[in-house]
mmCIF file of N, CA and C in Angstrom:
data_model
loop_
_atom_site.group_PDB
_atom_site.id
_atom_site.type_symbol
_atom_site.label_atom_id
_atom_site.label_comp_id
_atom_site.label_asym_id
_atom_site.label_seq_id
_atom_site.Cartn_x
_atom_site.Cartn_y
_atom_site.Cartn_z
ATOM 1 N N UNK L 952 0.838 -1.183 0.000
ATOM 2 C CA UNK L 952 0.000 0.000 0.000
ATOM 3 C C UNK L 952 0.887 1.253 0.000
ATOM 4 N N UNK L 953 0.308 2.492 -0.746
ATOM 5 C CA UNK L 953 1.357 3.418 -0.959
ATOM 6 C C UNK L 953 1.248 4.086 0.473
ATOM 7 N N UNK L 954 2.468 4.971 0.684
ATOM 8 C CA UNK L 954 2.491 6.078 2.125
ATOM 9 C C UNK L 954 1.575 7.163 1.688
ATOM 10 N N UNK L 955 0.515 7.370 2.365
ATOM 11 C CA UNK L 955 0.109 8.763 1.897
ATOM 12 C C UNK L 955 0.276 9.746 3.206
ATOM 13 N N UNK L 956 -0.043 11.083 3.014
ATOM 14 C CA UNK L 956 0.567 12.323 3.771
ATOM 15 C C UNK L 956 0.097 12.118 5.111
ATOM 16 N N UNK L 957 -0.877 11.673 5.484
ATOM 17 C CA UNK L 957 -1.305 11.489 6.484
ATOM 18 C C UNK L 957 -0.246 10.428 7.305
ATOM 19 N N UNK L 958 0.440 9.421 6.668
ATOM 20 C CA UNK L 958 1.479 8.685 7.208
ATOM 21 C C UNK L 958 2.510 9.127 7.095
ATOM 22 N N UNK L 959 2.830 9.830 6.426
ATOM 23 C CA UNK L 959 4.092 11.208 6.470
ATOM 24 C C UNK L 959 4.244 11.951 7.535
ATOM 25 N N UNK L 960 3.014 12.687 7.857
ATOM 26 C CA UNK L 960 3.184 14.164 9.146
ATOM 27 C C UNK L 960 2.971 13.154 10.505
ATOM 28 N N UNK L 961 2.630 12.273 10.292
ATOM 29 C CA UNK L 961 2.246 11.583 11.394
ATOM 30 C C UNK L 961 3.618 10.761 11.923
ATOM 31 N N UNK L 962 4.267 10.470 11.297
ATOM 32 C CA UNK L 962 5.312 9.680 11.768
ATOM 33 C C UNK L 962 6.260 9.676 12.947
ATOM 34 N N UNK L 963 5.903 11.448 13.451
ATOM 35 C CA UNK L 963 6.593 11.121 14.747
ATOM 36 C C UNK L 963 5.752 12.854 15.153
ATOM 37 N N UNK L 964 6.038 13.048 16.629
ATOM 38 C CA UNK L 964 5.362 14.150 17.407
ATOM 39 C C UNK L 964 6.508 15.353 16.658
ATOM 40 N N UNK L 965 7.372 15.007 16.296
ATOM 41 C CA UNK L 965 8.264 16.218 16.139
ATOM 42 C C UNK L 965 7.202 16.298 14.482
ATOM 43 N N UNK L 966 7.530 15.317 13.207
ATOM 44 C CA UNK L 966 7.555 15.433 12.332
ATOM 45 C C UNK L 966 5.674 16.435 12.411
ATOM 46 N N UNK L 967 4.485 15.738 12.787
ATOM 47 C CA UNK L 967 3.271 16.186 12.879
ATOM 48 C C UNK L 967 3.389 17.972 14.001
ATOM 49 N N UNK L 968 4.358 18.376 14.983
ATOM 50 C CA UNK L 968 4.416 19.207 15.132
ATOM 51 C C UNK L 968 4.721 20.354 14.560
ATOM 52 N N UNK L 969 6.225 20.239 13.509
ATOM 53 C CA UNK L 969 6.489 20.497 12.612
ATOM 54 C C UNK L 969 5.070 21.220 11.145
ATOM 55 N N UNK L 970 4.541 20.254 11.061
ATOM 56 C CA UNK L 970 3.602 20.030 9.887
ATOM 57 C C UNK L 970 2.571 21.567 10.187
ATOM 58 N N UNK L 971 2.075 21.231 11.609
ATOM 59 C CA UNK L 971 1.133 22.049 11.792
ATOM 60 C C UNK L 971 1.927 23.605 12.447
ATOM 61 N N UNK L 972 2.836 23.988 12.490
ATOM 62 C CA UNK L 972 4.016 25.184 12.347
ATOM 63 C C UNK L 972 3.497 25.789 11.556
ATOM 64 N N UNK L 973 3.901 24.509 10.097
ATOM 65 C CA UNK L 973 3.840 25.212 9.140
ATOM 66 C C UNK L 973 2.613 26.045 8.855
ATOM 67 N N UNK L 974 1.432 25.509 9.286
ATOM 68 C CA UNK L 974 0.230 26.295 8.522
ATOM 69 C C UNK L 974 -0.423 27.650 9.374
ATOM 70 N N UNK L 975 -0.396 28.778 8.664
ATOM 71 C CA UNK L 975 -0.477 29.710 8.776
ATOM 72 C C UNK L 975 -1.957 30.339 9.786
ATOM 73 N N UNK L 976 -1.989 30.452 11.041
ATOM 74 C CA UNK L 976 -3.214 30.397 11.827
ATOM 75 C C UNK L 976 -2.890 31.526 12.645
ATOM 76 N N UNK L 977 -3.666 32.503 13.335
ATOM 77 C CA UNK L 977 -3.527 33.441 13.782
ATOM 78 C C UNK L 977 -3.949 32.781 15.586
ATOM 79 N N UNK L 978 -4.491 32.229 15.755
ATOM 80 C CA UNK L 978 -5.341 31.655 17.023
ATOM 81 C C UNK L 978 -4.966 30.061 16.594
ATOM 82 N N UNK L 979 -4.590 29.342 17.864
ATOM 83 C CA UNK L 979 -4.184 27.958 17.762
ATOM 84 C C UNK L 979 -4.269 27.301 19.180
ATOM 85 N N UNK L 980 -5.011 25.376 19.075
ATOM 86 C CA UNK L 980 -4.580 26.186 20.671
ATOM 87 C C UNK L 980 -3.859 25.576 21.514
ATOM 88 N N UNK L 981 -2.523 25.762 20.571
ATOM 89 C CA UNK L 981 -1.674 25.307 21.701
ATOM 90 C C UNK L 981 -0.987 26.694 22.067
ATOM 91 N N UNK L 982 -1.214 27.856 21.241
ATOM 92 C CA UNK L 982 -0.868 29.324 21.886
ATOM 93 C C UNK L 982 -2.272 29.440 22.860
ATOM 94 N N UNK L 983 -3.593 28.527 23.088
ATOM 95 C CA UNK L 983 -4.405 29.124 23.984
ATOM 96 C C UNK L 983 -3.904 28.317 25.263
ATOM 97 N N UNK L 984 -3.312 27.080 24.970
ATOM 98 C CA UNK L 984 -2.707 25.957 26.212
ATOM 99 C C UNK L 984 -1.769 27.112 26.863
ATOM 100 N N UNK L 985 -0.835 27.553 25.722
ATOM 101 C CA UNK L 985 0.201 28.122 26.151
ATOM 102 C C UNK L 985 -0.366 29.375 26.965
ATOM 103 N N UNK L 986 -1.005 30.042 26.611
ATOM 104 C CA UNK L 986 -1.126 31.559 27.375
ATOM 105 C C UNK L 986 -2.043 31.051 28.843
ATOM 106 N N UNK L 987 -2.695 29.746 28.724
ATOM 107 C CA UNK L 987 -3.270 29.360 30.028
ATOM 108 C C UNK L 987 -2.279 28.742 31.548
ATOM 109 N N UNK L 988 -1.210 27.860 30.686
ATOM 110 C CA UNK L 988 -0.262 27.128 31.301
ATOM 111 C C UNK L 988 0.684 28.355 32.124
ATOM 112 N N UNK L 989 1.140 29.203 31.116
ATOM 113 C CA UNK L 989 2.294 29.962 31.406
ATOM 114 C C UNK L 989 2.140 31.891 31.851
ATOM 115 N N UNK L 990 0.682 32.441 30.800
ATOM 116 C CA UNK L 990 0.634 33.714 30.825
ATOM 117 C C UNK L 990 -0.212 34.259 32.342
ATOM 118 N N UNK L 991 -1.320 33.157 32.835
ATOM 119 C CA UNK L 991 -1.878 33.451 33.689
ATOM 120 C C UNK L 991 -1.440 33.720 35.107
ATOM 121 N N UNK L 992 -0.091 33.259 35.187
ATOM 122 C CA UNK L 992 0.480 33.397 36.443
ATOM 123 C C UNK L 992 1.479 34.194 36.180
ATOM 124 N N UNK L 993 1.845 34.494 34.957
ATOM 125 C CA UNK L 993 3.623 35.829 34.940
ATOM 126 C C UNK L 993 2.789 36.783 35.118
ATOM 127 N N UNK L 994 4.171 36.991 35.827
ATOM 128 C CA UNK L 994 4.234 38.484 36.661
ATOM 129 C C UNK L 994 5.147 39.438 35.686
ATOM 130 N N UNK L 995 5.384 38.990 34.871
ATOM 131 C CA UNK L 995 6.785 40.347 34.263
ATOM 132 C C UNK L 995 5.667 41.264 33.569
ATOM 133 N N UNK L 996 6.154 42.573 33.657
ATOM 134 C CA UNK L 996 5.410 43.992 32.830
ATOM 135 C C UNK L 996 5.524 43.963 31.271
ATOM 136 N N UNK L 997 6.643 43.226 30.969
ATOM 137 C CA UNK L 997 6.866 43.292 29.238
ATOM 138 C C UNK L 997 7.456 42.408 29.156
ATOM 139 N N UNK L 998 6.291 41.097 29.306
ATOM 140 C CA UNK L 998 6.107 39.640 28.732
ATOM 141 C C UNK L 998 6.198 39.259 26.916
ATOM 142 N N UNK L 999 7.017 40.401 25.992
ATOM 143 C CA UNK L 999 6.548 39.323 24.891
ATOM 144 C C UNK L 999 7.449 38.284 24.239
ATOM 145 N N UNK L 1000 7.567 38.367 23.129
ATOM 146 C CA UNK L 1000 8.523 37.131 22.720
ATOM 147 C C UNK L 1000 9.146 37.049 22.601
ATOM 148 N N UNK L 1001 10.426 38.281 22.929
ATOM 149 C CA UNK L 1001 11.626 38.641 23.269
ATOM 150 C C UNK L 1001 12.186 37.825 24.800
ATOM 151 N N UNK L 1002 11.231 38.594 25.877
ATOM 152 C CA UNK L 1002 11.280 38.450 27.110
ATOM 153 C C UNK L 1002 10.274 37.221 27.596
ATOM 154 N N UNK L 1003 10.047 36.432 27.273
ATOM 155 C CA UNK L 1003 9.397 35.486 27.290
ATOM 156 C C UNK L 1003 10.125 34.324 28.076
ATOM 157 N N UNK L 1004 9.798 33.965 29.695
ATOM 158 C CA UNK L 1004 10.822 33.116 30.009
ATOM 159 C C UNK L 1004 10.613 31.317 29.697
ATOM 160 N N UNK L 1005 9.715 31.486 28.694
ATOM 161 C CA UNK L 1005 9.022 29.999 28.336
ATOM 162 C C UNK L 1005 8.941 30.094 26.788
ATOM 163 N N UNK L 1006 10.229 30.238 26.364
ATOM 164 C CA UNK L 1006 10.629 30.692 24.557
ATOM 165 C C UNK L 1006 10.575 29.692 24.081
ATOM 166 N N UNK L 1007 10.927 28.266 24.930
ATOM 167 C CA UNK L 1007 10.955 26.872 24.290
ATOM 168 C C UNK L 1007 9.369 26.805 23.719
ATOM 169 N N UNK L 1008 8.752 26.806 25.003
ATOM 170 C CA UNK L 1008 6.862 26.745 24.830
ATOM 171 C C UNK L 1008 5.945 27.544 23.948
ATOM 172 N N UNK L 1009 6.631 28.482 23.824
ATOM 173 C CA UNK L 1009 5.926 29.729 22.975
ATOM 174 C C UNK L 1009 5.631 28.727 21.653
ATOM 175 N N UNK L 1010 4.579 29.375 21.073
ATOM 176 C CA UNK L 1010 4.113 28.979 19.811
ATOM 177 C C UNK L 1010 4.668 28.003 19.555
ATOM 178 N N UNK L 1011 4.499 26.706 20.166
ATOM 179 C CA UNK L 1011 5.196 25.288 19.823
ATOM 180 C C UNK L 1011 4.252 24.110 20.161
ATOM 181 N N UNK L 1012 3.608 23.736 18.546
ATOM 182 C CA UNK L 1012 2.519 22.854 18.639
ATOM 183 C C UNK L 1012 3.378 21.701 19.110
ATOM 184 N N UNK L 1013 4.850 21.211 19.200
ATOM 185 C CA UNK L 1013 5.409 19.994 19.862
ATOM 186 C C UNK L 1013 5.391 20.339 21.302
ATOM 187 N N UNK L 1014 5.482 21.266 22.056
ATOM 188 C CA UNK L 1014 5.251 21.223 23.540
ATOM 189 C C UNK L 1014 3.679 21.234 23.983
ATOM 190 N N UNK L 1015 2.805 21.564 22.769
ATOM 191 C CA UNK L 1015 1.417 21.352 22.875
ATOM 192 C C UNK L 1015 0.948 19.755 22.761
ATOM 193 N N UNK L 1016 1.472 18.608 21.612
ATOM 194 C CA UNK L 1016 1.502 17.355 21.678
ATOM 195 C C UNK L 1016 1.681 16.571 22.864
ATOM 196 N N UNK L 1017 2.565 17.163 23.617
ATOM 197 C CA UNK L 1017 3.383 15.820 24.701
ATOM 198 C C UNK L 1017 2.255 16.694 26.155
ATOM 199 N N UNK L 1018 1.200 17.527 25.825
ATOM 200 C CA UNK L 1018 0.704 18.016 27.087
ATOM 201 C C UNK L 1018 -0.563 16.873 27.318
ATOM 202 N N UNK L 1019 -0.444 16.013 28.574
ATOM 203 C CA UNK L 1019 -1.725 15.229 29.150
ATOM 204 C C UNK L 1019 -3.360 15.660 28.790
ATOM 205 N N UNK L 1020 -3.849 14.955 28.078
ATOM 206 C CA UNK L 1020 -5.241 15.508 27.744
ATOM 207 C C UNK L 1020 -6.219 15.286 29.649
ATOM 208 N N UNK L 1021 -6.606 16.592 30.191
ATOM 209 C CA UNK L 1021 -7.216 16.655 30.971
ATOM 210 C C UNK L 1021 -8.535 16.469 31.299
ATOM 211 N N UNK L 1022 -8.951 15.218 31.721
ATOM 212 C CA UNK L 1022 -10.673 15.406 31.915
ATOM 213 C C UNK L 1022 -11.752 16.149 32.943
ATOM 214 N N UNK L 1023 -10.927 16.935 33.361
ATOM 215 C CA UNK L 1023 -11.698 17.464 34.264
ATOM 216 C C UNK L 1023 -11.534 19.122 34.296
ATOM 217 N N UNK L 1024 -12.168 18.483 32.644
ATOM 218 C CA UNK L 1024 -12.853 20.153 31.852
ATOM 219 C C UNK L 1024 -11.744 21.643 31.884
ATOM 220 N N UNK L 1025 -10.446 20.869 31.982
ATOM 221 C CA UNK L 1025 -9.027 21.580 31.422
ATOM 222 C C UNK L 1025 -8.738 21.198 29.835
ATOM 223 N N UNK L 1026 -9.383 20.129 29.729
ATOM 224 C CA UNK L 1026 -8.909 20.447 27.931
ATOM 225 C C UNK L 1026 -8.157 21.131 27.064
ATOM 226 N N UNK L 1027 -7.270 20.925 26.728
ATOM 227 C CA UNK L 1027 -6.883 22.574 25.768
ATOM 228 C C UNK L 1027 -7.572 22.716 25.060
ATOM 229 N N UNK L 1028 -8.627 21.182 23.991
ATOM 230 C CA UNK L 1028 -8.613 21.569 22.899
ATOM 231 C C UNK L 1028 -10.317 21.852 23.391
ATOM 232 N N UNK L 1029 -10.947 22.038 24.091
ATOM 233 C CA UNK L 1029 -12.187 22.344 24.607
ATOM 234 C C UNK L 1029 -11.871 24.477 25.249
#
């Protein structure tokens, strides 16, 4: 059976993290995981993506992958 794309982006959390980088979204939500996980508790005055002490996490659908799906209505993707 041939590989199709879906067995391509999928092949590993980096490669499918990667994939979805690429596509161009203004709102995502592993930037809504992210601003819940990390923005709700900083304290700095000029938090942006310069000064950002969670630069790894920032806009990174692979630190959004490896996050525990929560059932008790923490969801990210809810």
């Amino acid at each position: 059976m041939a590989k199709t794309y879906f067995d391509q982006i999928t092949a590993s959390p980096a490669v499918l993290a990667e994939f979805l980088a690429s596509i161009p979204a203004l709102e995502t939500p592993w930037d809504e995981a992210f601003q819940r996980t990390y923005c709700a508790a900083c304290s700095a005055e000029n938090c942006d993506a310069e000064n950002c002490p969670h630069q790894a996490e920032r806009n990174s659908p692979e630190w959004f992958l490896a996050q525990e799906v929560a059932d008790s209505g923490n969801d990210p993707l809810r």
